[in-house]
mmCIF file of C-alpha atoms in Angstrom:
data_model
loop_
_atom_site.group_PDB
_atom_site.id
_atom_site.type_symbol
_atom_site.label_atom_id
_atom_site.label_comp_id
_atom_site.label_asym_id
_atom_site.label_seq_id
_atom_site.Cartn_x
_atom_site.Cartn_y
_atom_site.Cartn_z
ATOM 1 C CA UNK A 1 50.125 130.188 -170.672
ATOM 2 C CA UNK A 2 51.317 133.665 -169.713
ATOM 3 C CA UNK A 3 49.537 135.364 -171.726
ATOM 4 C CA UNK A 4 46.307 133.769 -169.840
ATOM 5 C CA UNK A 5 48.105 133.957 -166.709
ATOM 6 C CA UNK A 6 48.108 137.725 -167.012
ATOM 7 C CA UNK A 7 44.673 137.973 -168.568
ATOM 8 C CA UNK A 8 43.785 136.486 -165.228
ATOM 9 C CA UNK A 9 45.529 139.247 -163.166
ATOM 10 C CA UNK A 10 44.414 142.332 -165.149
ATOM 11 C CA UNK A 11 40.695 141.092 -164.365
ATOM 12 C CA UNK A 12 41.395 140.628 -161.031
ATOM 13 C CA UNK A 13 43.021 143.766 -160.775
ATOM 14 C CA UNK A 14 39.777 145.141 -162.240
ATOM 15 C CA UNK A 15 37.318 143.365 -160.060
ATOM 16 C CA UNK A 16 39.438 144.588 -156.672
ATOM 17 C CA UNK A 17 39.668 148.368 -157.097
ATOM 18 C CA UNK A 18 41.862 148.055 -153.606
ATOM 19 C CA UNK A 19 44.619 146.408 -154.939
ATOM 20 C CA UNK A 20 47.445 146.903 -157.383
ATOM 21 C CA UNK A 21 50.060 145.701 -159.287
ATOM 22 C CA UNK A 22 53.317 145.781 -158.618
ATOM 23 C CA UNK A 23 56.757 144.857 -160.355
ATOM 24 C CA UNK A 24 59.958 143.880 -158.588
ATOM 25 C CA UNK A 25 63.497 144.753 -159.414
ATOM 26 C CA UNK A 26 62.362 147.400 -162.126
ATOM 27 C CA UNK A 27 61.084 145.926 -165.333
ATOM 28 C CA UNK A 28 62.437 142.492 -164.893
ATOM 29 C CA UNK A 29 61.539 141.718 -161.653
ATOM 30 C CA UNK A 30 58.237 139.394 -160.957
ATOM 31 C CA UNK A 31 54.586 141.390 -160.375
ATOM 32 C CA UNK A 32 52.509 140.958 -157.650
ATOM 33 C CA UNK A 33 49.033 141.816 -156.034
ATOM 34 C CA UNK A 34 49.135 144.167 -153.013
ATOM 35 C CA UNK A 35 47.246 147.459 -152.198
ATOM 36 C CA UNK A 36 48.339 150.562 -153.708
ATOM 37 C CA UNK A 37 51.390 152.186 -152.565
ATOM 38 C CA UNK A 38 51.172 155.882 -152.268
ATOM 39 C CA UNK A 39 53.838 158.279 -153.522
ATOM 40 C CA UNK A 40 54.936 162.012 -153.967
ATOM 41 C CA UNK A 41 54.983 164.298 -157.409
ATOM 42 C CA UNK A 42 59.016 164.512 -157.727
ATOM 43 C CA UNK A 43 57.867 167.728 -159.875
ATOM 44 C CA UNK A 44 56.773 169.835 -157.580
ATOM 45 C CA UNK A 45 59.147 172.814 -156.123
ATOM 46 C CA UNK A 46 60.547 172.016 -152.468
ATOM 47 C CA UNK A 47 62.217 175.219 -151.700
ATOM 48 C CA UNK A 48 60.125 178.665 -150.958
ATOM 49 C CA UNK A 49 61.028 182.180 -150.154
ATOM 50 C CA UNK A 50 59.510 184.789 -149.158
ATOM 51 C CA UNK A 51 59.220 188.337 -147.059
ATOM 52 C CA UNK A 52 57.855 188.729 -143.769
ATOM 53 C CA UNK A 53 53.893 188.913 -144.024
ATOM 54 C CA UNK A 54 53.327 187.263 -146.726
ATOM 55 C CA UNK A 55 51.537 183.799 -146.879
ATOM 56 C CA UNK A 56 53.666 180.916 -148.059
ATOM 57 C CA UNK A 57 51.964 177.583 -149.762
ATOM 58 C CA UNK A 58 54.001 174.713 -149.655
ATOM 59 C CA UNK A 59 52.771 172.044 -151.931
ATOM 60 C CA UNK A 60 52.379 168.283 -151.575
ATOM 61 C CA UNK A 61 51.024 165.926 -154.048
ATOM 62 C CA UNK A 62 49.874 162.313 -153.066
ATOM 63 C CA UNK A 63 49.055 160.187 -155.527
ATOM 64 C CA UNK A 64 47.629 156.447 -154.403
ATOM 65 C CA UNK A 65 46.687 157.817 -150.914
ATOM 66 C CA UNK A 66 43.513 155.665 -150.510
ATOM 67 C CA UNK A 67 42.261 155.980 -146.608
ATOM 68 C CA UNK A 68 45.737 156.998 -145.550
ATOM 69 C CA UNK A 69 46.123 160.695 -144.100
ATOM 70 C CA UNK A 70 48.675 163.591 -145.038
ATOM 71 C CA UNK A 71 50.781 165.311 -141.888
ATOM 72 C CA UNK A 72 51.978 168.450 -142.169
ATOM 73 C CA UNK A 73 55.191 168.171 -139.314
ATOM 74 C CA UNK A 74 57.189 171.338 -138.642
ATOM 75 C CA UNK A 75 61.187 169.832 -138.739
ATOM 76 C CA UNK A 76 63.575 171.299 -136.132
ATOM 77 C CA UNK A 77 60.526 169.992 -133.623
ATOM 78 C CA UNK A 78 58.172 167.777 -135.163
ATOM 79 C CA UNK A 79 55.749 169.143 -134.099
ATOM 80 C CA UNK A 80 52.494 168.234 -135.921
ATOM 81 C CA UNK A 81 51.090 170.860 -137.582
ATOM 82 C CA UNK A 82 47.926 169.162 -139.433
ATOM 83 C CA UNK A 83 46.534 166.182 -139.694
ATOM 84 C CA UNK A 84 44.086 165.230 -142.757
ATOM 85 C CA UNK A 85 42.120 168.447 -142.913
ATOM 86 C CA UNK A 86 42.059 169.470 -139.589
ATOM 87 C CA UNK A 87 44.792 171.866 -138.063
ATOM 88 C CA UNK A 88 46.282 170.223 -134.874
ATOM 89 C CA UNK A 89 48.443 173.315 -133.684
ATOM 90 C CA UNK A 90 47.459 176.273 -131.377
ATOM 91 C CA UNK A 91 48.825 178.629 -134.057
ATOM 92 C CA UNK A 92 46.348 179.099 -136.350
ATOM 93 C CA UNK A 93 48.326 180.649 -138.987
ATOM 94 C CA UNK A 94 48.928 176.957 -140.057
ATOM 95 C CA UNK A 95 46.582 175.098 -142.304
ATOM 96 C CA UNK A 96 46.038 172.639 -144.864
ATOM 97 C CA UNK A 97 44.273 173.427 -148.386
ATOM 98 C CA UNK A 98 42.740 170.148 -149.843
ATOM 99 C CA UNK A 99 39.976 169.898 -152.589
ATOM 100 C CA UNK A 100 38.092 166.581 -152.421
ATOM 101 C CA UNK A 101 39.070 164.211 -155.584
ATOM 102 C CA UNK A 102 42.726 166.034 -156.207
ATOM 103 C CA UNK A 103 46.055 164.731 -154.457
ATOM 104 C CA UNK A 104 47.191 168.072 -153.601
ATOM 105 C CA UNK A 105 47.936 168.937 -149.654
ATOM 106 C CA UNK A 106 48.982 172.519 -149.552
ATOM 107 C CA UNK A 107 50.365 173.878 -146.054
ATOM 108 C CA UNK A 108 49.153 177.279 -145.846
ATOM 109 C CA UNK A 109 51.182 179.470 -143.417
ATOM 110 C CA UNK A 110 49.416 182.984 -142.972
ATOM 111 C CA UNK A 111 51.847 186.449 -141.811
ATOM 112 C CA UNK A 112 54.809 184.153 -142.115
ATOM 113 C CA UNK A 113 57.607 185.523 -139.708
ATOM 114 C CA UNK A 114 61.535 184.997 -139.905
ATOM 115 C CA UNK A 115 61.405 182.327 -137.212
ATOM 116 C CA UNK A 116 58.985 180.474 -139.525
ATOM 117 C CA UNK A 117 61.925 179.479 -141.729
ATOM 118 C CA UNK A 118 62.767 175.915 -141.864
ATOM 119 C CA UNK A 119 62.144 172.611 -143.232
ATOM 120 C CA UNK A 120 58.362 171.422 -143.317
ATOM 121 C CA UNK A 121 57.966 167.289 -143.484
ATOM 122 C CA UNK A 122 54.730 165.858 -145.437
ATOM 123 C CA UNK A 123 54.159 162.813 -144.609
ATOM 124 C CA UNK A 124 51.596 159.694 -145.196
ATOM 125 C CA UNK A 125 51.034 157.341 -142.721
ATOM 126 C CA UNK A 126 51.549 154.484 -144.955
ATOM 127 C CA UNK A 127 53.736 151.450 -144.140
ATOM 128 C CA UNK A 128 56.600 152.123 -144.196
ATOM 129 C CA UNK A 129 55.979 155.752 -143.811
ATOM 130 C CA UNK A 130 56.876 157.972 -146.431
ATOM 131 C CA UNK A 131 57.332 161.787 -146.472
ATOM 132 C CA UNK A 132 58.758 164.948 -148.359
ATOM 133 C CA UNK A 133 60.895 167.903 -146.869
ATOM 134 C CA UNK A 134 59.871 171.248 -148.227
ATOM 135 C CA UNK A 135 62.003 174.834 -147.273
ATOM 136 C CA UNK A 136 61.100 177.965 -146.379
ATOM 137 C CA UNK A 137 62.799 180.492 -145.720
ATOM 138 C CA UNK A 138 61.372 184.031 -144.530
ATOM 139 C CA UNK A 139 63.382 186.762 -144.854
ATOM 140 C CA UNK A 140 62.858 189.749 -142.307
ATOM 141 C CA UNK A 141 60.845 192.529 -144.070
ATOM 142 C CA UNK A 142 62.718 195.239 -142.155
ATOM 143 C CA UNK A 143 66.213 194.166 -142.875
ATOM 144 C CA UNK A 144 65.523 193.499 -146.187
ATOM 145 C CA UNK A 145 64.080 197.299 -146.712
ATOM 146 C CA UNK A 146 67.185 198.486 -145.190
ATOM 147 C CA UNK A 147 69.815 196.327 -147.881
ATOM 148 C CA UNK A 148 67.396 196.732 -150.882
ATOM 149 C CA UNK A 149 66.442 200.144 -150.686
ATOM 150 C CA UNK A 150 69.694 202.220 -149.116
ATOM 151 C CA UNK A 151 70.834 204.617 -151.666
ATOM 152 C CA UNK A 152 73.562 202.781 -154.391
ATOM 153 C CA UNK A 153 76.599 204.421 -155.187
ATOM 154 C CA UNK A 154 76.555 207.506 -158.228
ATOM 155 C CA UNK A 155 76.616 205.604 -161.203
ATOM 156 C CA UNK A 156 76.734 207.568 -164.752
ATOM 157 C CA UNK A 157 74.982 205.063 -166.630
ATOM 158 C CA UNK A 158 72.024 205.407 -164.633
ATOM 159 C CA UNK A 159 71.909 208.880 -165.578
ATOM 160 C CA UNK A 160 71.115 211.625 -162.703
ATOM 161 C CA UNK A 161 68.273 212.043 -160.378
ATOM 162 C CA UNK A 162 66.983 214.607 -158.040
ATOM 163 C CA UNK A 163 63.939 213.916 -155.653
ATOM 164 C CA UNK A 164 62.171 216.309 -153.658
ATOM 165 C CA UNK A 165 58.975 216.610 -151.515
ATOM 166 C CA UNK A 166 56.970 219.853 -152.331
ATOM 167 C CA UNK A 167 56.445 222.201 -149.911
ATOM 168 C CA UNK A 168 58.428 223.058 -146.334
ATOM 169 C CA UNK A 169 60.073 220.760 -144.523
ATOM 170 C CA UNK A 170 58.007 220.856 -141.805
ATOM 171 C CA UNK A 171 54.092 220.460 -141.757
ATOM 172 C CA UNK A 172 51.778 221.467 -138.901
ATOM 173 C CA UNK A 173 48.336 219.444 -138.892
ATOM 174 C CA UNK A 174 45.344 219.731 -136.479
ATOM 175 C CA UNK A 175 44.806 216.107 -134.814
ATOM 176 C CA UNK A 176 41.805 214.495 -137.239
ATOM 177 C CA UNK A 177 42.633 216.048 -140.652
ATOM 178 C CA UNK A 178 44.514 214.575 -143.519
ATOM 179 C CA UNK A 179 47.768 214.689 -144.430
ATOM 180 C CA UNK A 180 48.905 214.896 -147.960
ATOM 181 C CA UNK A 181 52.757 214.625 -149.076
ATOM 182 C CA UNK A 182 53.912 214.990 -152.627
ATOM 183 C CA UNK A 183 57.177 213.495 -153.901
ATOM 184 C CA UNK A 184 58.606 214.628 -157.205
ATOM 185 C CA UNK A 185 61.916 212.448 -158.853
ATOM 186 C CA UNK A 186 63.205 213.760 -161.491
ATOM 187 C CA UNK A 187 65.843 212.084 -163.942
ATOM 188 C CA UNK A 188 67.568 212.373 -167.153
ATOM 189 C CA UNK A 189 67.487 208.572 -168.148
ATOM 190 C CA UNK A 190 65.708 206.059 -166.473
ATOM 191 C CA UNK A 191 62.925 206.154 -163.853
ATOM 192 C CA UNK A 192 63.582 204.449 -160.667
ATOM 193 C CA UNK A 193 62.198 200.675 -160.190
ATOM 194 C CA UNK A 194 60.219 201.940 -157.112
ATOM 195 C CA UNK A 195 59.236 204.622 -154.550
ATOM 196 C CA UNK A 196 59.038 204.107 -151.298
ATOM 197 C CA UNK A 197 57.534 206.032 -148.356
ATOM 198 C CA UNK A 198 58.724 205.441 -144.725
ATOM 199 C CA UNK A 199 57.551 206.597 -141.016
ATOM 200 C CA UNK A 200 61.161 206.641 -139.171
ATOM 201 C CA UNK A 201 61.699 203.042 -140.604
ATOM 202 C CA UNK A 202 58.700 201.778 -140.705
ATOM 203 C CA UNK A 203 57.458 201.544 -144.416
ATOM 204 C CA UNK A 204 53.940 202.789 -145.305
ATOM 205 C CA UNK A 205 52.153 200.998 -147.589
ATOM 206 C CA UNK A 206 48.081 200.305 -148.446
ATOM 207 C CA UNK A 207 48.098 197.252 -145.905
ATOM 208 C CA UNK A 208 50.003 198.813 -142.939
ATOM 209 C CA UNK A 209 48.566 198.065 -139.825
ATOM 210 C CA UNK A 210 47.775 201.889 -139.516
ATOM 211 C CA UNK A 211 45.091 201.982 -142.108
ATOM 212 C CA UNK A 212 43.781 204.878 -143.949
ATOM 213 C CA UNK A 213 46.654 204.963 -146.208
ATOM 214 C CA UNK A 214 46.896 205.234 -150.048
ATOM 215 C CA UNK A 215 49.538 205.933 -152.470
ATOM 216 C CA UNK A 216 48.958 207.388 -155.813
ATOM 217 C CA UNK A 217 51.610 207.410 -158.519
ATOM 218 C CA UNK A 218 52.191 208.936 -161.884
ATOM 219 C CA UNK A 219 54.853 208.673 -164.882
ATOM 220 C CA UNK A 220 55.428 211.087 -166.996
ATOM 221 C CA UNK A 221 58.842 210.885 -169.405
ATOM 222 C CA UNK A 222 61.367 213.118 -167.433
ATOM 223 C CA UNK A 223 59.565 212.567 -163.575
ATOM 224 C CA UNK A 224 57.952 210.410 -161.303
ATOM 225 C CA UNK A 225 55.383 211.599 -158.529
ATOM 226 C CA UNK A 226 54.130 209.656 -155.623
ATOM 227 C CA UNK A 227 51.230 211.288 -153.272
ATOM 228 C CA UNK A 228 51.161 210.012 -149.665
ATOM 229 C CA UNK A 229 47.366 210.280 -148.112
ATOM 230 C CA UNK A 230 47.051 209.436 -144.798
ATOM 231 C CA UNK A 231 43.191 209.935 -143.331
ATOM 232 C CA UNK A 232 42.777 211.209 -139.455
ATOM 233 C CA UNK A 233 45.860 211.806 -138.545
ATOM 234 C CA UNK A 234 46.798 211.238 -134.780
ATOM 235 C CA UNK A 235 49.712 212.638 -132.825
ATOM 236 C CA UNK A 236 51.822 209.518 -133.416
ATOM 237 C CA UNK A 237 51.434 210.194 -136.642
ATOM 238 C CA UNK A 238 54.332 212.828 -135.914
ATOM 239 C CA UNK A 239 57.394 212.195 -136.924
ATOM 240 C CA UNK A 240 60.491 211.731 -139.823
ATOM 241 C CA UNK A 241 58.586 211.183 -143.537
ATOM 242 C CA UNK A 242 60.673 209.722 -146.210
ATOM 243 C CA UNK A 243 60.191 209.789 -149.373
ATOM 244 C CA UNK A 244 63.032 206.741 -150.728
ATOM 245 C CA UNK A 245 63.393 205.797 -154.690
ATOM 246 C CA UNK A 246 65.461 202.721 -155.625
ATOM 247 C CA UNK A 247 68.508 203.963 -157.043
ATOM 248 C CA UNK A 248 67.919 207.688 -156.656
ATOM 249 C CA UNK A 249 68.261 209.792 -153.037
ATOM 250 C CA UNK A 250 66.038 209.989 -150.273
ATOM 251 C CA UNK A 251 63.332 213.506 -149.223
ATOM 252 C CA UNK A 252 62.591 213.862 -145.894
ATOM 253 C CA UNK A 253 60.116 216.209 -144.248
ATOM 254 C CA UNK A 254 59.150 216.598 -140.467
ATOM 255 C CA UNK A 255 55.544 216.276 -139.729
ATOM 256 C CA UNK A 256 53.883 217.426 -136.162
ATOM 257 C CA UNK A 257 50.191 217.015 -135.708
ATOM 258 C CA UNK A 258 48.960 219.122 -132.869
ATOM 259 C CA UNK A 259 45.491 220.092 -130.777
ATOM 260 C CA UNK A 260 47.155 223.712 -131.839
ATOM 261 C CA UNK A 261 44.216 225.026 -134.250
ATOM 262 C CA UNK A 262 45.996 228.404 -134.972
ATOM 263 C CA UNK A 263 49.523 227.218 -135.532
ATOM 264 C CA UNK A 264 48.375 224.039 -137.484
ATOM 265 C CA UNK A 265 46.140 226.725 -140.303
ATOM 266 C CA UNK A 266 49.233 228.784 -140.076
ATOM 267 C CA UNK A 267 51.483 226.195 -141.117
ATOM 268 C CA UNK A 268 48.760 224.954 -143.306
ATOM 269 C CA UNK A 269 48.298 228.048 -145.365
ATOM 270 C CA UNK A 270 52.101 228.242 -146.379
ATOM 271 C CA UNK A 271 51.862 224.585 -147.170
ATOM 272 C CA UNK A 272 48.739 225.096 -149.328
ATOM 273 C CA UNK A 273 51.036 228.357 -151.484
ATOM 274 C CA UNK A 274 54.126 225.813 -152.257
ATOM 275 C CA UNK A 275 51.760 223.145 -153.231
ATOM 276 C CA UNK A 276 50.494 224.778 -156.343
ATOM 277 C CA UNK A 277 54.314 223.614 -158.195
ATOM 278 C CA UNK A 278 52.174 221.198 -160.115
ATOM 279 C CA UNK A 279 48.077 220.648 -160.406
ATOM 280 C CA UNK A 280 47.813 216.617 -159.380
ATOM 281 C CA UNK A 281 45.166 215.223 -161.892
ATOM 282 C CA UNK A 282 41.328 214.898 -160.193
ATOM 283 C CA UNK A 283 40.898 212.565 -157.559
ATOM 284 C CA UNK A 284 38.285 209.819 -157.431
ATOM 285 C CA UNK A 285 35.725 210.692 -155.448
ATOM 286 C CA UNK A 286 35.088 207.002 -153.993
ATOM 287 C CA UNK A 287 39.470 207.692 -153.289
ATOM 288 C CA UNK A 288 38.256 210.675 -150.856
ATOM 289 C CA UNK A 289 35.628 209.290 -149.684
ATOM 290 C CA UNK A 290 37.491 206.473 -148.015
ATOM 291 C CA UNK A 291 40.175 207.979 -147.154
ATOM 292 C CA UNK A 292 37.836 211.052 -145.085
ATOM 293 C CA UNK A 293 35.070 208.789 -143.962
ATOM 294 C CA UNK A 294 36.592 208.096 -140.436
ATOM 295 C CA UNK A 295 37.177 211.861 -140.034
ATOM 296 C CA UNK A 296 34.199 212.572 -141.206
ATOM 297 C CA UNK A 297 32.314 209.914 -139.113
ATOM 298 C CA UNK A 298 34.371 211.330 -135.748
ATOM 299 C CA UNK A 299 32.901 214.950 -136.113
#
């Protein structure tokens, strides 16, 4: 008799794709018929970090949703961030990532900033309504450069370093040319995890919101050398250059870009004569190209 009697709900179960079973109490508690429940992946992550820029994914996995919709709430304020696919806040940083047929509901959050950090609620407007806290925290770009990357203490099992940036230590351009700085670290044991170049204290980097930068690097066994490239310079281009390695010290030079053609191919030509320390291996012309083709556009 139950084995018919369950027979009888497994084809019933079959024949109404929009219900489901159900058990009671665990596994020896009574079944019954009811629509499907939806409920979270307990697998995925629900605690991000990341730096100041980047773009943070938070996931959410729904399994069971049926006609039921995701909401992506921001926590201190509920404030509704998405709904479903469609992005219900006037910051448009925020939105959702959903592939027809999966369960995943990703919250994308584009150039996170510090004051992005918080707890992020998924929810599905089931009944009752169920939801999932996810936390990110964004940690300030800036301050971080300024714990990771300040010079550590001497230490002898590092071995020793010395770090220079070729040429005088202070450069005269003409407003719309190029400027080109050259940082040599030497050491006797390791090389150093990074090298970092800074304007002042703002970091220079392929992406910055200057443009026209590029950095080149190259390894040998005893040095590292990192070549700074910045295309059409402008007078706020003037200023403190740092050279900074992780865990060696820092090379600073003073650059002034000026309307001055004489001084700046003065200054120029005694840069040019200290350059010639070490031949940097040829350049890629499509490098040169992109680096010169506003200049080259502007004349």
């Amino acid at each position: 008799m139950a084995a018919s009697r369950f027979s009888f709900v497994i084809c019933l179960v079959l024949a109404c794709p929009g219900v489901a079973l159900h058990r009671r109490g665990g596994g020896s508690g009574a079944w019954w018929l009811a629509p499907p429940r939806p409920y979270f992946t307990t697998t995925t992550p629900t605690n991000f970090t990341v730096i100041s820029g980047q773009t943070a994914y938070l996931p959410c996995r729904v399994h069971m949703l049926g006609e039921r919709s995701v909401t992506w709430m921001r926590g201190r304020d509920l404030h509704i961030l998405t709904v479903g696919d469609l992005t219900y806040s006037a910051d448009d940083r925020f939105q959702v990532l959903h592939t027809p047929e999966t369960d995943d509901w990703t919250l994308q959050v584009l150039f996170t900033k510090p004051w992005d950090t918080g707890t992020y609620k998924c929810q599905v407007n089931s009944h009752p309504k169920i939801f999932r806290d996810v936390y990110l925290s964004v940690m300030d770009k800036h301050r971080l450069d300024h714990h990771m990357y300040k010079v550590p203490p001497s230490d002898p099992d590092q071995g020793e370093y010395g770090t220079r940036i070729l040429g005088t230590e202070s450069r005269y351009l003409q407003a719309g040319s190029s400027l080109v700085l050259e940082c040599v670290v030497t050491y006797t044991s390791h090389p150093p995890p990074a090298l970092l170049w800074y304007h002042y204290n703002t970091r220079l980097d392929y992406d910055s919101p200057r443009g026209g930068i590029a950095i080149m690097i190259e390894k040998t066994t005893d040095q590292t050398t990192s070549r700074l490239l910045l295309s059409t310079v402008r007078t706020t281009d003037s200023g403190n250059y740092t050279c900074t390695p992780i865990n060696a010290p820092p090379a600073s030079v003073s650059v002034h870009v000026t309307t001055d053609e004489r001084q700046a191919a003065v200054q120029l030509g005694g840069y040019s004569a200290a350059h010639t320390h070490r031949p940097w291996p040829p350049t890629s012309p499509i490098i040169l190209m992109a680096l010169l083709w506003p200049s080259l556009t502007l004349s």
